[in-house]
CSV table of C-alpha atoms in Angstrom, one decimal:
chain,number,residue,atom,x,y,z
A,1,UNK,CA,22.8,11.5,-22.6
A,2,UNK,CA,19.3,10.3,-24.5
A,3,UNK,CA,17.0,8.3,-22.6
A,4,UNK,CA,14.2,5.8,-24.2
A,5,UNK,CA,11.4,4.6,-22.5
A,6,UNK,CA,7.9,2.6,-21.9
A,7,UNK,CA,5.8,1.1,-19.4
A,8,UNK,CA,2.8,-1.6,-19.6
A,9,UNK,CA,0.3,-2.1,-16.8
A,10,UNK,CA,1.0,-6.4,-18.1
A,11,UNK,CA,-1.6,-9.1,-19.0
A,12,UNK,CA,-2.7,-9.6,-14.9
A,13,UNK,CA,-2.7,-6.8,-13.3
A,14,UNK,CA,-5.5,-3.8,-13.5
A,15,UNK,CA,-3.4,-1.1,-12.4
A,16,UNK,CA,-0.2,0.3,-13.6
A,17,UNK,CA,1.7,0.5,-10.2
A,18,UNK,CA,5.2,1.3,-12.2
A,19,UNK,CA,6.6,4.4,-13.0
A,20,UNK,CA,9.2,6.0,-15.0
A,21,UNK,CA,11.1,9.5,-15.5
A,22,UNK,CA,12.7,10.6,-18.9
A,23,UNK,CA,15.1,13.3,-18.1
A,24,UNK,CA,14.5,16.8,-20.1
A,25,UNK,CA,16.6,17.9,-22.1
A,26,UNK,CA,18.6,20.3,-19.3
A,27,UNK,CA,18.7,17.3,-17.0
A,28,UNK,CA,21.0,14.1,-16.7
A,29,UNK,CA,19.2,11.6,-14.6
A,30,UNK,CA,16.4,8.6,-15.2
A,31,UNK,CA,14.5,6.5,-13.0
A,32,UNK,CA,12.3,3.5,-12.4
A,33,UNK,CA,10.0,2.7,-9.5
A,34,UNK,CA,7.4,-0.3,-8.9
A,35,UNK,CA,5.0,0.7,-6.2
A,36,UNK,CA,3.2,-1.9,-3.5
A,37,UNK,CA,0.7,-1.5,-1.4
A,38,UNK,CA,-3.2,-2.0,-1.5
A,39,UNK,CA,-5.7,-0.7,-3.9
A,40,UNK,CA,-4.0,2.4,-6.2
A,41,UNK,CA,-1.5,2.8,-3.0
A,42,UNK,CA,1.4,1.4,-5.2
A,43,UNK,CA,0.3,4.0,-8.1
A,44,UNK,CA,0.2,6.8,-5.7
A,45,UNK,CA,3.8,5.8,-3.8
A,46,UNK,CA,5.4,5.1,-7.5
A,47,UNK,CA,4.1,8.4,-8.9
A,48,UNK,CA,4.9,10.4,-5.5
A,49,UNK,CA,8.9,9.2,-5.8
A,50,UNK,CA,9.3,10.3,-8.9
A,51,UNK,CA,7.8,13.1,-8.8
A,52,UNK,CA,9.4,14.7,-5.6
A,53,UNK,CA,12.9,13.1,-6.8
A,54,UNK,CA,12.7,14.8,-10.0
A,55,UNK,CA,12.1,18.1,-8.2
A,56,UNK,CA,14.4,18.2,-5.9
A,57,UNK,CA,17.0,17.0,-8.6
A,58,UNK,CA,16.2,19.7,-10.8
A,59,UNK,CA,17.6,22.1,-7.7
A,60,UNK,CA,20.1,20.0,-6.4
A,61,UNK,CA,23.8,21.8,-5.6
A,62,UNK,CA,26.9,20.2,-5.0
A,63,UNK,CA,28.2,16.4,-4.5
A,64,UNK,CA,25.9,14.2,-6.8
A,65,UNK,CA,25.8,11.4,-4.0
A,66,UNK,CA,24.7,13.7,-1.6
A,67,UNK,CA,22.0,15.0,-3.9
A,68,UNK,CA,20.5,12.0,-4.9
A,69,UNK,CA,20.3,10.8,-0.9
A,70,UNK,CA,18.4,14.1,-0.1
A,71,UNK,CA,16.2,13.6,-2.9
A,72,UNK,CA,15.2,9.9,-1.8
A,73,UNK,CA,15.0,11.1,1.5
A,74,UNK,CA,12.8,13.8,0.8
A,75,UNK,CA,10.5,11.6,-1.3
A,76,UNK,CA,10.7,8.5,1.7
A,77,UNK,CA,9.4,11.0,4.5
A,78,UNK,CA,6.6,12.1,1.6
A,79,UNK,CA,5.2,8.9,0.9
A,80,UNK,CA,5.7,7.5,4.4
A,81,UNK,CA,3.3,10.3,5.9
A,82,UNK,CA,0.9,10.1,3.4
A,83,UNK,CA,0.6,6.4,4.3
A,84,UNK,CA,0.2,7.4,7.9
A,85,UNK,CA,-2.5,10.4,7.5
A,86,UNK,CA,-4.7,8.0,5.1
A,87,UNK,CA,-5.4,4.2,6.2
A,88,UNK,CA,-6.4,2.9,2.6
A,89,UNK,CA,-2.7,4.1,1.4
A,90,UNK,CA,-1.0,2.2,4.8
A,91,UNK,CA,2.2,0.2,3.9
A,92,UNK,CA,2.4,1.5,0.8
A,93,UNK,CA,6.0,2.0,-0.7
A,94,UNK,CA,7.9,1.4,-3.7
A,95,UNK,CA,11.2,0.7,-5.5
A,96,UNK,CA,13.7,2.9,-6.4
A,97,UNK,CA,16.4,2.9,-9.0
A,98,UNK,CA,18.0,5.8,-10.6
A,99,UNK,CA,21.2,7.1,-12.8
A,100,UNK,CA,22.7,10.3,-12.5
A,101,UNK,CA,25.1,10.5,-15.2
A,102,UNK,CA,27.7,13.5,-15.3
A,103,UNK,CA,30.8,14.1,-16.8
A,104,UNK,CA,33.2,10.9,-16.3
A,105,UNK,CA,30.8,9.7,-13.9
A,106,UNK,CA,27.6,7.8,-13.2
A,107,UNK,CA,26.0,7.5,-9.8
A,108,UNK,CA,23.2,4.6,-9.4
A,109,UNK,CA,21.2,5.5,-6.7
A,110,UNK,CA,19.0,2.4,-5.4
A,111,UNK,CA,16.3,0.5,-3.5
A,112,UNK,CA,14.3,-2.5,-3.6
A,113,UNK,CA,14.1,-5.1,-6.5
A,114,UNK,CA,14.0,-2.7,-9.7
A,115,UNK,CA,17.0,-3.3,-11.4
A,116,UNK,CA,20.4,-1.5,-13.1
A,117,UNK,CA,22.2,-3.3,-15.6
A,118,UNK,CA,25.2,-2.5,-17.7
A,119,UNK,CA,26.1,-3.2,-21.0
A,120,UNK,CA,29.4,-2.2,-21.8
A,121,UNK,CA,32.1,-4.2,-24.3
A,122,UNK,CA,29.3,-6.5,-25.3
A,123,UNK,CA,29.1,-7.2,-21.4
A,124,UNK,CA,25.8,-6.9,-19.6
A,125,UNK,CA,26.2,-7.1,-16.1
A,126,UNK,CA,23.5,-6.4,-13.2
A,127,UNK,CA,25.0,-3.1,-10.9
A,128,UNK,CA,22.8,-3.3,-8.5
A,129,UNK,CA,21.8,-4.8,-5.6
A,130,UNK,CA,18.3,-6.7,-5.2
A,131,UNK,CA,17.3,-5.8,-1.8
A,132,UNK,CA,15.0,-9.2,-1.2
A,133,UNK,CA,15.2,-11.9,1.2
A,134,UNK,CA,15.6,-14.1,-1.8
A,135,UNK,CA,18.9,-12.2,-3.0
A,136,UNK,CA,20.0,-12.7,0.7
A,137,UNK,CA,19.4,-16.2,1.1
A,138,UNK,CA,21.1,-16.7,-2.3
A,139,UNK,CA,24.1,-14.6,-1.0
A,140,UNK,CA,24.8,-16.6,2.2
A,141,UNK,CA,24.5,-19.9,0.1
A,142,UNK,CA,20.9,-20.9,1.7
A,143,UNK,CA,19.6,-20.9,-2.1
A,144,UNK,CA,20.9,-21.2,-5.6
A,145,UNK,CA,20.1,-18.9,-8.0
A,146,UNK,CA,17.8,-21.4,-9.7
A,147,UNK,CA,16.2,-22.5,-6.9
A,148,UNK,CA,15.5,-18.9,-6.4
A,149,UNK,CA,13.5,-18.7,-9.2
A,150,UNK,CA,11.0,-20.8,-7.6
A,151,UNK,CA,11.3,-19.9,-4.1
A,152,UNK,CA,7.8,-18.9,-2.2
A,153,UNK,CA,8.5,-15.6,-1.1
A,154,UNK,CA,10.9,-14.8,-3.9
A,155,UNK,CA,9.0,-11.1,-3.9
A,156,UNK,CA,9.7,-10.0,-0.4
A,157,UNK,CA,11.3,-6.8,-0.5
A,158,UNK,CA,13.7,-6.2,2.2
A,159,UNK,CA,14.1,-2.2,1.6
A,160,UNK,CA,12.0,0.3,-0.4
A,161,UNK,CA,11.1,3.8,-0.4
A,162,UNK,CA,8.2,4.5,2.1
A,163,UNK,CA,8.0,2.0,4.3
A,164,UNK,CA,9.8,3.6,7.6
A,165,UNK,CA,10.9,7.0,8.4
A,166,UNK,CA,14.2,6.1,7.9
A,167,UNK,CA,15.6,5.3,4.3
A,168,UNK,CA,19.0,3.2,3.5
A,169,UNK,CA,19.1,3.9,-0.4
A,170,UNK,CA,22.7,2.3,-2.0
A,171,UNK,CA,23.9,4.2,-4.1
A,172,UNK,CA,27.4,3.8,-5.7
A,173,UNK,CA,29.5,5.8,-8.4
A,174,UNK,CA,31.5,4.2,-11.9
A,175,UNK,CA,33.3,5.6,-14.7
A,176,UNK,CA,31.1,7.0,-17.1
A,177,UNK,CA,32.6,5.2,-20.1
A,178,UNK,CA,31.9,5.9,-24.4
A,179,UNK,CA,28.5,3.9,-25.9
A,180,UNK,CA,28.1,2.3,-22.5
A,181,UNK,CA,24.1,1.5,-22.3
A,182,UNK,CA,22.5,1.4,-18.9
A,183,UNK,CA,19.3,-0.1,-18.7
A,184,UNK,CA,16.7,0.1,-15.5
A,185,UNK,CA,13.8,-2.2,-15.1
A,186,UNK,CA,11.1,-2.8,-12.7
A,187,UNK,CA,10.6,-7.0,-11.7
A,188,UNK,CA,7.7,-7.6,-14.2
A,189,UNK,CA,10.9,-7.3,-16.4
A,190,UNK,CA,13.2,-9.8,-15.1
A,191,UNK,CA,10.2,-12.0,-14.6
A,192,UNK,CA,9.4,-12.9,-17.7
A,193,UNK,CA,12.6,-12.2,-20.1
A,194,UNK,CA,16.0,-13.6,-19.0
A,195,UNK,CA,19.3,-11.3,-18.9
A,196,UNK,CA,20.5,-13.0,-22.1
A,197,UNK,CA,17.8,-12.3,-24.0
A,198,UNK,CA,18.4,-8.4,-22.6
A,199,UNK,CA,21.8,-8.3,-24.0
A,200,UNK,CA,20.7,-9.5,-27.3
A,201,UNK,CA,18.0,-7.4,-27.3
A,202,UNK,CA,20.0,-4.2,-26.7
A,203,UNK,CA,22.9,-5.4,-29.1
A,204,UNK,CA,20.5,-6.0,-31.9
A,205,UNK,CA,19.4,-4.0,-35.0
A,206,UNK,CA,17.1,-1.2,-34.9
A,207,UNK,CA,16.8,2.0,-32.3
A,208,UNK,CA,16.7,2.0,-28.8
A,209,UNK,CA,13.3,3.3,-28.8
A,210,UNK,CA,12.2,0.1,-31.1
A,211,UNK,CA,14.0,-2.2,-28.8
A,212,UNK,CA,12.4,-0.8,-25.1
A,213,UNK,CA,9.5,-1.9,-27.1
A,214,UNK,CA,10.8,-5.0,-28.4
A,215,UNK,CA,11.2,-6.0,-24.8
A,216,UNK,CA,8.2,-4.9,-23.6
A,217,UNK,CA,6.7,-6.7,-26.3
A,218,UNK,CA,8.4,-10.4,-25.1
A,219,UNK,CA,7.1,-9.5,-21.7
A,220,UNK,CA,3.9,-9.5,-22.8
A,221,UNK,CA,4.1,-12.5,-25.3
A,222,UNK,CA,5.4,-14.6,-22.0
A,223,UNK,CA,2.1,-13.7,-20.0
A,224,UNK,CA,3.1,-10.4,-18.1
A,225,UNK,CA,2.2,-11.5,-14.6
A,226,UNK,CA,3.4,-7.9,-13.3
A,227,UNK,CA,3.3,-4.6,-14.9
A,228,UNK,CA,6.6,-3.7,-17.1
A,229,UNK,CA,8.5,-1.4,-17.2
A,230,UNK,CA,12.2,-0.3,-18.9
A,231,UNK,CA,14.4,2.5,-19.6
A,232,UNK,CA,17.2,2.4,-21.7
A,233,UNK,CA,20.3,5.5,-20.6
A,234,UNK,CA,22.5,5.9,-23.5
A,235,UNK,CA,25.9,8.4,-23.6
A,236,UNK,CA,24.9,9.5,-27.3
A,237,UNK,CA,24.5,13.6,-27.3
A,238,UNK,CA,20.8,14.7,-26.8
């Protein structure tokens, strides 16, 4: 497993809200998270989930699934009372997505609108699920996935890290397959470049550091509304 990775606070925004985790070289997850909330909130509720994630993965025993939901859980109950002793940090919360990648076997954990793609075959497909009221209005045929695009409250995130006591992470398991590429991405991504341009991207010449950068790069050309983030999970040895 060998990770690559980089984040830009954008052309807009003044803050960074987004945050990353590049495994060391003992460990055999990744992660993204996009933070919301008022003034630094977002930063502190990004930084907070990947930080107490990472911990508690570094310990973890047993069933990967159940690891990664106590790690989530662990960080959810951190940053939602932190929000609750301090009223300048109120509502804050951010999104989740990870990979856990063992022998055979991946395990996405995930919440909110940071996303998991795969590219596998010359395939790139998106693995998880978008947990917006867009993506559901799109799901039970209310919207198209181009009017979607457009749609007014196309950021409303129906689930994220933070927000409630209770946390309802998805996370799901798939083959861990040869030169599979799995690449996690906050929304300031997917906002600005489109999934084709991704695949080509990843399927091009040069390293994978050079092409996390590459990306980054066409974000920013295209305006950056929203900080940007990627990280790019490969199955070459470390």
């Amino acid at each position: 497993m060998r990770v690559y990775g980089a984040s830009d606070v954008g052309k807009v925004r003044a803050i960074n809200q987004d945050a990353y985790y590049l495994p060391a070289s003992d460990e055999n997850f990744a992660a993204v998270a996009d933070g919301m909330g008022g003034h630094l909130a977002g930063e502190v509720a990004s930084a907070m989930a990947i930080e107490l994630f990472a911990k508690r993965m570094r310990v973890a025993r047993g069933v990967p699934e159940d690891a990664l939901r106590d790690a989530l859980e662990c960080a959810n109950m951190a940053i939602y009372q932190a929000s609750m002793e301090d009223v300048n940090k109120r509502g804050m919360g951010t999104t989740f997505t990870s990979v856990w990648m063992g022998e055979g076997e991946v395990y996405l954990a995930h919440i909110g609108d940071s996303r998991a793609y795969l590219l596998r075959d010359g395939e790139f497909l998106q693995i998880s699920k978008d947990h917006t009221l867009v993506a559901e209005l799109v799901a039970q045929g209310h919207l198209t996935a181009q009017q979607a695009k457009t749609y007014p409250h196309r950021n409303y995130i129906t689930r994220a890290l933070g927000v409630d006591m209770n946390v309802h992470p998805d996370i799901t398991r798939t083959d861990w397959v040869e030169d599979d590429v799995w690449f996690l991405c906050s929304d300031g991504m997917t906002n600005e470049v489109e999934e084709t341009e991704i695949r080509e991207i990843l399927l091009g010449s040069g390293n994978y550091q050079e092409k996390i950068d590459r990306l980054i790069g066409l974000a920013l050309e295209r305006g950056a509304r929203d900080n940007v983030t990627g990280v790019i999970v490969t199955t070459e040895e470390a």
